[in-house]
Amino acid sequence: MLSTPTQLLRLSQGQLNLLEACPRKFQHTYLEQLNTPADPEHEERQTLGSRFHLLMQQREMGLPIDSFLQADTQLQSWMAGFAEAAPEILKPAPDDQTFRESEHYRTLQVQDYLLTVIYDLLIADSQQAQILDWKTYPKPQNKSKLEKNWQTRLYMYVLAETSVYLPEQISMTYWFVQSQGKPQNIKFTYSTAQHQQTAKKLHQLLSQLGNWLKGHKTNLLLPQVPEGRKICDYCQFAVKCDRLQTAAGDGILATEGAIATNSLPNLDNIQEVSL
Ligand code: SF4
């Protein structure tokens, strides 16, 4: 008998964040792929952020970046600020024992999921492995919130699981290029205890997702967060979820543009990877 290939669902840190915040929102966004109307200001910020990432990547690859810098004063000032704040990061590898790669891509299979991470820059030598991430917004006040974000947890977890580095040799640093004055950073170290904690949390979340997806095949909806949660006030699916009351009460109107369809989710819409 021929065996059928296992279908893995690809999951990123953003999808894990959404799943943890509200499974129903995950359903609407990733399973149903309901689109919200684009916010032009947000799009513009995203484009500028992508251009900075591209610039850093080109620089790392040894490609010329002067013409980009001359054409864009914002990029020029971010780059100048970053070069002053963290010159050591922009220096080429001191020897051939140091590995440096921008947009470094890794995957890890856990249960029926393919966890995917992309590091803006990975610098690794015989002692340690540093994950670096560029953010084109000011440094946030709340460090612990960033620590709990799945980007921090998943990025270090995947590296520890897919390399020879012990958790204690791994770190992750966010650089916020648009901070007041000069670029600022937040660095997280890692430990075996944190690694075990993340493993436990990840397995729980993915097992839950597995059950929800099974139910979803029989037209069951993924759970909503309990009523009265603040997340609903800012959610574009508040109308669809009948949570508009709460949202309007706070003077925030949910967008109806997302309510494109009442059809039940289609699993075919999720990006899948065949083994
Ligand atoms: S409105 Fe609330 S329950 Fe509905 S998807 Fe958004 S966050 Fe979840």
Coordinates of C-alpha atoms and ligand atoms in Angstrom, one line a residue:
M1 CA 0.0 0.0 0.0
L2 CA 1.3 3.4 -0.9
S3 CA 1.6 5.9 2.0
T4 CA 0.4 9.4 1.4
P5 CA 2.8 12.2 2.1
T6 CA 2.4 13.9 5.5
Q7 CA 1.0 17.4 5.1
L8 CA 2.6 19.9 7.4
L9 CA 1.1 23.3 8.2
R10 CA 3.7 26.0 8.1
L11 CA 3.5 28.3 11.1
S12 CA 5.4 31.5 11.9
Q13 CA 5.8 33.5 15.1
G14 CA 3.1 35.9 14.0
Q15 CA 0.6 33.0 13.6
L16 CA 1.5 31.6 17.0
N17 CA 1.0 35.1 18.5
L18 CA -2.4 35.3 17.0
L19 CA -3.4 31.8 17.9
E20 CA -2.5 32.4 21.5
A21 CA -4.2 35.8 21.6
C22 CA -7.5 34.6 20.1
P23 CA -8.0 31.3 18.2
R24 CA -11.1 32.7 16.4
K25 CA -9.0 35.6 15.1
F26 CA -6.5 33.0 13.9
Q27 CA -9.3 31.2 12.1
H28 CA -10.5 34.4 10.4
T29 CA -7.1 35.6 9.4
Y30 CA -5.3 32.4 8.4
L31 CA -7.9 29.7 7.8
E32 CA -10.4 31.9 6.1
Q33 CA -7.9 34.5 4.9
L34 CA -10.4 37.3 5.4
N35 CA -8.7 40.5 4.4
T36 CA -9.1 43.8 6.1
P37 CA -9.0 47.1 4.2
A38 CA -5.4 48.4 4.0
D39 CA -4.5 51.3 6.2
P40 CA -2.3 53.5 3.9
E41 CA -0.3 54.9 6.9
H42 CA 0.4 51.5 8.1
E43 CA 1.3 50.3 4.7
E44 CA 3.7 53.2 4.2
R45 CA 5.5 52.4 7.5
Q46 CA 5.7 48.7 6.5
T47 CA 7.2 49.6 3.1
L48 CA 9.9 51.8 4.7
G49 CA 10.6 49.0 7.2
S50 CA 11.0 46.5 4.4
R51 CA 13.4 48.9 2.6
F52 CA 15.6 49.1 5.7
H53 CA 15.7 45.3 6.0
L54 CA 16.6 45.0 2.3
L55 CA 19.3 47.6 2.7
M56 CA 20.8 45.7 5.7
Q57 CA 20.7 42.5 3.7
Q58 CA 22.4 44.0 0.6
R59 CA 25.1 45.5 2.9
E60 CA 25.7 42.1 4.5
M61 CA 26.0 40.5 1.1
G62 CA 28.6 43.0 0.1
L63 CA 26.4 44.7 -2.5
P64 CA 26.6 48.5 -3.0
I65 CA 24.0 50.5 -1.1
D66 CA 25.0 54.1 -1.7
S67 CA 22.4 54.7 -4.4
F68 CA 19.6 53.6 -2.0
L69 CA 20.9 55.8 0.7
Q70 CA 21.2 58.8 -1.6
A71 CA 17.7 58.4 -2.7
D72 CA 16.1 58.1 0.7
T73 CA 17.0 60.5 3.6
Q74 CA 15.1 58.4 6.1
L75 CA 17.1 55.3 5.3
Q76 CA 20.2 57.4 5.4
S77 CA 19.6 58.7 8.9
W78 CA 18.6 55.2 10.2
M79 CA 21.8 53.7 8.8
A80 CA 24.0 56.5 10.1
G81 CA 22.4 56.2 13.5
F82 CA 22.9 52.4 13.5
A83 CA 26.5 52.6 12.3
E84 CA 27.2 54.9 15.2
A85 CA 25.3 52.9 17.9
A86 CA 26.5 49.5 16.9
P87 CA 29.6 49.6 14.7
E88 CA 30.7 46.1 15.8
I89 CA 27.6 44.6 14.1
L90 CA 28.4 46.2 10.8
K91 CA 32.0 44.9 10.8
P92 CA 32.6 41.9 8.6
A93 CA 33.4 38.6 10.3
P94 CA 36.9 38.9 11.9
D95 CA 37.9 35.4 10.8
D96 CA 36.6 32.4 8.9
Q97 CA 35.4 30.8 12.1
T98 CA 32.6 33.3 12.4
F99 CA 29.4 32.7 10.5
R100 CA 27.3 35.6 9.5
E101 CA 24.2 35.5 7.4
S102 CA 21.3 37.9 6.9
E103 CA 17.8 36.6 6.3
H104 CA 18.9 33.3 7.7
Y105 CA 16.0 30.8 7.3
R106 CA 15.3 27.8 9.5
T107 CA 12.5 25.3 10.0
L108 CA 11.6 22.8 12.7
Q109 CA 9.0 20.2 12.6
V110 CA 6.9 19.9 15.7
Q111 CA 3.9 17.5 15.5
D112 CA 2.2 18.2 12.1
Y113 CA 3.6 21.7 11.9
L114 CA 6.6 23.2 10.2
L115 CA 7.8 26.1 12.4
T116 CA 9.5 28.7 10.3
V117 CA 11.9 31.5 11.4
I118 CA 13.8 34.1 9.5
Y119 CA 16.6 35.9 11.4
D120 CA 17.5 39.3 10.1
L121 CA 21.1 38.5 10.9
L122 CA 22.7 35.5 12.6
I123 CA 26.2 35.8 13.9
A124 CA 27.7 32.6 15.3
D125 CA 31.2 31.5 16.3
S126 CA 32.6 28.7 18.5
Q127 CA 31.3 30.4 21.7
Q128 CA 27.9 31.8 20.9
A129 CA 25.1 32.4 18.4
Q130 CA 23.5 35.8 18.3
I131 CA 20.2 36.4 16.6
L132 CA 19.6 40.0 15.5
D133 CA 16.4 41.6 14.5
W134 CA 15.8 45.1 13.1
K135 CA 12.7 47.1 14.1
T136 CA 11.9 50.4 12.4
Y137 CA 9.9 51.8 15.3
P138 CA 10.9 53.2 18.8
K139 CA 12.1 50.9 21.6
P140 CA 9.0 49.7 23.5
Q141 CA 8.7 50.3 27.2
N142 CA 7.6 46.9 28.1
K143 CA 10.5 44.4 27.9
S144 CA 8.6 41.5 29.5
K145 CA 5.9 41.7 26.8
L146 CA 8.6 41.4 24.1
E147 CA 10.1 38.5 26.0
K148 CA 6.8 36.7 25.9
N149 CA 6.2 37.4 22.3
W150 CA 6.5 34.3 20.1
Q151 CA 9.1 36.0 18.0
T152 CA 11.6 36.0 20.9
R153 CA 10.5 32.5 22.2
L154 CA 10.3 30.7 18.9
Y155 CA 13.5 32.3 17.4
M156 CA 15.7 31.1 20.2
Y157 CA 13.9 27.8 20.6
V158 CA 14.3 26.8 16.9
L159 CA 18.0 27.7 17.0
A160 CA 18.6 25.6 20.1
E161 CA 16.7 22.7 18.5
T162 CA 18.4 22.9 15.1
S163 CA 22.0 23.7 16.0
V164 CA 24.8 22.5 18.3
Y165 CA 24.5 25.5 20.5
L166 CA 23.2 25.1 24.1
P167 CA 20.4 27.5 25.1
E168 CA 22.9 29.3 27.3
Q169 CA 25.0 30.1 24.2
I170 CA 22.1 31.7 22.4
S171 CA 20.9 35.3 22.6
M172 CA 18.5 37.5 20.7
T173 CA 18.8 41.3 20.3
Y174 CA 16.2 43.6 18.9
W175 CA 17.6 46.9 17.5
F176 CA 15.1 49.7 17.3
V177 CA 16.5 52.2 14.8
Q178 CA 13.8 54.8 15.2
S179 CA 14.3 55.4 19.0
Q180 CA 14.7 58.9 20.2
G181 CA 18.3 60.1 20.0
K182 CA 20.0 57.1 18.7
P183 CA 19.0 53.4 18.0
Q184 CA 18.5 51.4 21.1
N185 CA 18.4 47.7 21.7
I186 CA 16.9 45.1 24.0
K187 CA 18.8 41.9 24.4
F188 CA 17.5 38.5 25.7
T189 CA 19.7 35.7 26.9
Y190 CA 18.4 32.1 26.9
S191 CA 18.6 29.2 29.3
T192 CA 17.8 25.5 29.5
A193 CA 14.9 26.2 31.8
Q194 CA 13.4 28.7 29.4
H195 CA 13.9 26.3 26.6
Q196 CA 12.0 23.6 28.4
Q197 CA 9.2 26.0 29.3
T198 CA 8.9 27.1 25.6
A199 CA 8.8 23.4 24.5
K200 CA 6.0 22.7 26.9
K201 CA 4.0 25.8 25.9
L202 CA 4.5 25.1 22.2
H203 CA 3.4 21.5 22.5
Q204 CA 0.3 22.5 24.4
L205 CA -0.6 25.2 21.9
L206 CA 0.0 22.9 18.9
S207 CA -2.0 20.0 20.4
Q208 CA -4.9 22.4 21.0
L209 CA -4.6 23.7 17.5
G210 CA -4.7 20.1 16.2
N211 CA -8.0 19.5 18.1
W212 CA -9.5 22.7 16.8
L213 CA -8.5 21.9 13.3
K214 CA -10.1 18.5 13.5
G215 CA -13.3 20.2 14.7
H216 CA -13.0 22.8 12.1
K217 CA -13.2 20.1 9.4
T218 CA -16.7 19.3 10.7
N219 CA -17.6 23.1 10.6
L220 CA -16.9 23.8 14.3
L221 CA -15.6 27.3 14.9
L222 CA -12.4 28.0 16.8
P223 CA -12.9 29.5 20.3
Q224 CA -13.4 33.2 20.9
V225 CA -11.8 35.0 23.9
P226 CA -14.2 35.6 26.8
E227 CA -16.5 38.6 26.4
G228 CA -15.2 41.9 27.7
R229 CA -11.5 41.3 26.7
K230 CA -9.8 44.4 25.4
I231 CA -8.4 42.6 22.4
C232 CA -12.0 42.7 20.9
D233 CA -12.1 46.5 21.1
Y234 CA -9.4 46.7 18.5
C235 CA -10.3 43.7 16.5
Q236 CA -11.5 44.0 12.9
F237 CA -13.7 41.0 13.4
A238 CA -15.8 42.5 16.2
V239 CA -18.9 42.7 14.1
K240 CA -18.6 39.1 12.9
C241 CA -18.0 38.0 16.4
D242 CA -20.9 40.1 17.8
R243 CA -18.5 42.0 20.0
L244 CA -19.2 45.4 18.5
Q245 CA -21.1 46.5 21.6
T246 CA -17.9 46.5 23.7
A247 CA -16.0 48.1 20.9
A248 CA -18.6 50.9 20.4
G249 CA -18.8 51.4 24.1
D250 CA -15.2 52.5 24.1
G251 CA -15.7 54.7 21.1
I252 CA -13.9 52.4 18.8
L253 CA -15.8 51.1 15.8
A254 CA -14.8 47.9 14.2
T255 CA -14.4 47.7 10.5
E256 CA -17.0 45.8 8.6
G257 CA -14.8 45.4 5.6
A258 CA -13.5 42.2 7.0
I259 CA -16.9 40.6 6.9
A260 CA -16.4 39.2 3.5
T261 CA -18.1 35.9 3.9
N262 CA -20.0 33.7 6.3
S263 CA -18.6 30.6 4.7
L264 CA -16.8 28.1 6.9
P265 CA -13.1 28.0 6.9
N266 CA -11.2 26.3 4.2
L267 CA -8.1 24.5 5.2
D268 CA -6.8 24.5 1.7
N269 CA -6.1 28.2 2.1
I270 CA -3.3 27.5 4.6
Q271 CA 0.1 27.2 3.1
E272 CA 1.1 23.6 3.3
V273 CA 4.4 21.8 2.8
S274 CA 4.6 18.2 1.6
L275 CA 7.3 16.0 3.0
Ligands
SF4_1 S1 -13.6 40.1 18.1 FE1 -12.7 39.2 19.9 S2 -13.3 37.1 19.9 FE2 -13.7 37.9 17.8 S3 -11.9 37.4 16.7 FE3 -11.6 39.4 17.5 S4 -10.5 39.1 19.4 FE4 -11.4 37.2 18.8

